[in-house]
Short mmCIF file of C-alpha atoms in Angstrom, two decimals:
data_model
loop_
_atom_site.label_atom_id
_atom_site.label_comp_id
_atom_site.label_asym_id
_atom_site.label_seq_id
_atom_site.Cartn_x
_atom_site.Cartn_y
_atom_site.Cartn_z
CA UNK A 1 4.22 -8.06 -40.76
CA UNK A 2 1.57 -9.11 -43.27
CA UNK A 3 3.56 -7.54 -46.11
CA UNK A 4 6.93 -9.69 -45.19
CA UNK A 5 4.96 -12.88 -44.60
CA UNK A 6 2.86 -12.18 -48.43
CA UNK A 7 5.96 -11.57 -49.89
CA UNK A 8 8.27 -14.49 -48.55
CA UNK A 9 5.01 -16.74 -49.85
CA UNK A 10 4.81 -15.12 -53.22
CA UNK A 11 8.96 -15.60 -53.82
CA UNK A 12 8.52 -19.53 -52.68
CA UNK A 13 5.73 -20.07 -55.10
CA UNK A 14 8.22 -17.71 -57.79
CA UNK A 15 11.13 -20.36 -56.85
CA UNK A 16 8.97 -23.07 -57.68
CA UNK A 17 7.90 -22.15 -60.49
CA UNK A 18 11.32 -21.55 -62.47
CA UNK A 19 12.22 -25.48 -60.93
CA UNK A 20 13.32 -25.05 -57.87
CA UNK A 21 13.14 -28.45 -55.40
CA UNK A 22 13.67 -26.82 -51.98
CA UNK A 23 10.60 -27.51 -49.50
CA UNK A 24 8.57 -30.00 -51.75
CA UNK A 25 8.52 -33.76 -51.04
CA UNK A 26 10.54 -36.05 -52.51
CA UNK A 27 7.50 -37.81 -55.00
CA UNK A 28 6.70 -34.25 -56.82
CA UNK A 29 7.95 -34.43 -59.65
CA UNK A 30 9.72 -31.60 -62.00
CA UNK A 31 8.06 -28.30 -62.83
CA UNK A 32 7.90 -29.57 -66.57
CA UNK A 33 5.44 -32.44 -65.98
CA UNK A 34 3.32 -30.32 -63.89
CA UNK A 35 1.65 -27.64 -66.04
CA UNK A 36 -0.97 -26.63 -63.74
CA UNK A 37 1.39 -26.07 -60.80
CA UNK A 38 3.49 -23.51 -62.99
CA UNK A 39 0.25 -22.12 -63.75
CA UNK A 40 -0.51 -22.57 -59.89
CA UNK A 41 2.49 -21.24 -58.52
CA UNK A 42 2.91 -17.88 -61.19
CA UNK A 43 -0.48 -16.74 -60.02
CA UNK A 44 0.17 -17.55 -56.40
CA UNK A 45 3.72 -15.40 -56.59
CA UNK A 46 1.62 -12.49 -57.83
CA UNK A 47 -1.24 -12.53 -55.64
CA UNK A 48 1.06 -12.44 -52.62
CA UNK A 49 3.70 -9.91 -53.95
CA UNK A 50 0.17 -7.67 -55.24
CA UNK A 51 -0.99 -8.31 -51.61
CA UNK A 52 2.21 -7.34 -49.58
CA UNK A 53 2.46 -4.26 -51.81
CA UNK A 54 -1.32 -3.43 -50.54
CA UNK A 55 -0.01 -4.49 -47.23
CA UNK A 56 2.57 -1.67 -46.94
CA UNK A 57 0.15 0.88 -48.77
CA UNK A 58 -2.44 0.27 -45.98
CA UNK A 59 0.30 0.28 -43.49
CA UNK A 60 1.81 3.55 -44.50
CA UNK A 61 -1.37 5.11 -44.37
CA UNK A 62 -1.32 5.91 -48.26
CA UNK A 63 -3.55 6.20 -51.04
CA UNK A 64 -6.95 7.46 -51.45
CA UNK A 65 -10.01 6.36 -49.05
CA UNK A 66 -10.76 4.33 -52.10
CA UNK A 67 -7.92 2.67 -52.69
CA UNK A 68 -7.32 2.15 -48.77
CA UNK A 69 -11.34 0.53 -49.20
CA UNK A 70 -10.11 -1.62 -52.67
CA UNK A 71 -6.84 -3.12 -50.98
CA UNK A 72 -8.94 -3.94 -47.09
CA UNK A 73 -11.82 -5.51 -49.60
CA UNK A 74 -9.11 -7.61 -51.58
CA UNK A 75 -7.10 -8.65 -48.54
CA UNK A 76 -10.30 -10.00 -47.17
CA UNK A 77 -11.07 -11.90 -50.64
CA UNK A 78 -7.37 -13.11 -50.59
CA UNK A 79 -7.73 -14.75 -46.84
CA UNK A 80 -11.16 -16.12 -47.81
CA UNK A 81 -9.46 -17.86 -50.89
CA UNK A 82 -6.60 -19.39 -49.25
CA UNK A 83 -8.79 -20.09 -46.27
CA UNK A 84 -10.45 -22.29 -48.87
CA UNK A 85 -7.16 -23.78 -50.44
CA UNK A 86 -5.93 -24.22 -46.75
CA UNK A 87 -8.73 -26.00 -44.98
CA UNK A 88 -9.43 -28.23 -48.14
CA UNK A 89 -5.92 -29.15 -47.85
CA UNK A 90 -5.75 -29.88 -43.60
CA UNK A 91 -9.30 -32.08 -45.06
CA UNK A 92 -7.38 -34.21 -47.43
CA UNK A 93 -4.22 -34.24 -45.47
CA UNK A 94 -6.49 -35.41 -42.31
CA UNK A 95 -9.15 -37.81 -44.16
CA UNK A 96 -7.73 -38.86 -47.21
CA UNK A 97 -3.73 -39.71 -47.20
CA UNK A 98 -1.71 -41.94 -45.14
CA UNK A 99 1.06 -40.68 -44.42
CA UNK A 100 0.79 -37.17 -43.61
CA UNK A 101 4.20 -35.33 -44.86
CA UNK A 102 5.57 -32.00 -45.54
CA UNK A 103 2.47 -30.87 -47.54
CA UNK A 104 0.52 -30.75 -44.29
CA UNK A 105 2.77 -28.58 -43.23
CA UNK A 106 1.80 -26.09 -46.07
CA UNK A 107 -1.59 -26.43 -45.68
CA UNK A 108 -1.15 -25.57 -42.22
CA UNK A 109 0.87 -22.35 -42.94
CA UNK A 110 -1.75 -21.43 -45.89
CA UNK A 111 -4.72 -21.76 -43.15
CA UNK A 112 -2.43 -19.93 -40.63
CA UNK A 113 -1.83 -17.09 -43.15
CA UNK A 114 -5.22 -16.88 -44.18
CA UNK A 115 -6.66 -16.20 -40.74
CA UNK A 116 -3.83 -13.58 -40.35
CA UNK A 117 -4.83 -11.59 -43.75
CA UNK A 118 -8.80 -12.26 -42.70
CA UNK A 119 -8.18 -10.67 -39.09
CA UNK A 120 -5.54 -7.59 -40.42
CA UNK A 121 -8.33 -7.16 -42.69
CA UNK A 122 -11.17 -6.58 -40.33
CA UNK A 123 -9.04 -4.71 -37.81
CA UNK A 124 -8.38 -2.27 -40.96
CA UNK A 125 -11.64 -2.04 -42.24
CA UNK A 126 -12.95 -0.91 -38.24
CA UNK A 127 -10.13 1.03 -38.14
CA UNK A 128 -11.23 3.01 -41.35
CA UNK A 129 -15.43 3.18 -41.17
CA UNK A 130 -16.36 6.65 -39.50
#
């Protein structure tokens, strides 16, 4: 389940970033006046498609004890990062704007998703020390 919900991010944040509109408020404006959300949203897309690859690895059982190790350690690193990204955004959303919109929404998913990578990851790592 981890690998289908890392790689349905990772395609959004692909979809994005070639210009597509679908799911972001009405006052963002294009792809082409927004150079660090292309860069945002490329780098996003490939952490999540990386991550739902290491998802299926560690779900099939495959791979060396090291790599198993590698892809629990970078899961973990992955849910502490957009556990970062996530609760700064539920801040902001909560503290700093208005009128809280569909980007709260996001921000609730990323936090959501983090915890969900940050517990798959401990179970996995248990599961795996001798």
């Amino acid at each position: 389940m981890d690998a289908l919900g890392a790689l349905s991010f990772g395609l959004v944040h692909f979809y994005w970033a070639v210009g597509g509109r679908l799911g972001l408020p009405a006052e963002v404006g294009p792809i082409s006046d927004r150079t660090w959300f292309l860069v945002y949203d490329l780098a996003a897309g490939l952490a999540f498609v990386v991550f739902a690859g290491g998802a299926g690895v560690l779900a099939a059982g495959r791979g060396s004890r090291r790599l198993q190790v590698w892809l629990v350690r970078a899961a973990a690193f992955g849910g502490v990062l957009a556990l970062v990204r996530g609760g700064l955004g539920l801040v902001q959303d909560v503290f700093l704007i208005d009128d809280i919109g569909v980007g709260a929404l996001y921000d609730v998913a990323f936090t959501a998703g983090s915890l969900i990578f940050l517990w798959s990851a401990y179970l996995l790592g248990s599961a795996r020390r001798p």
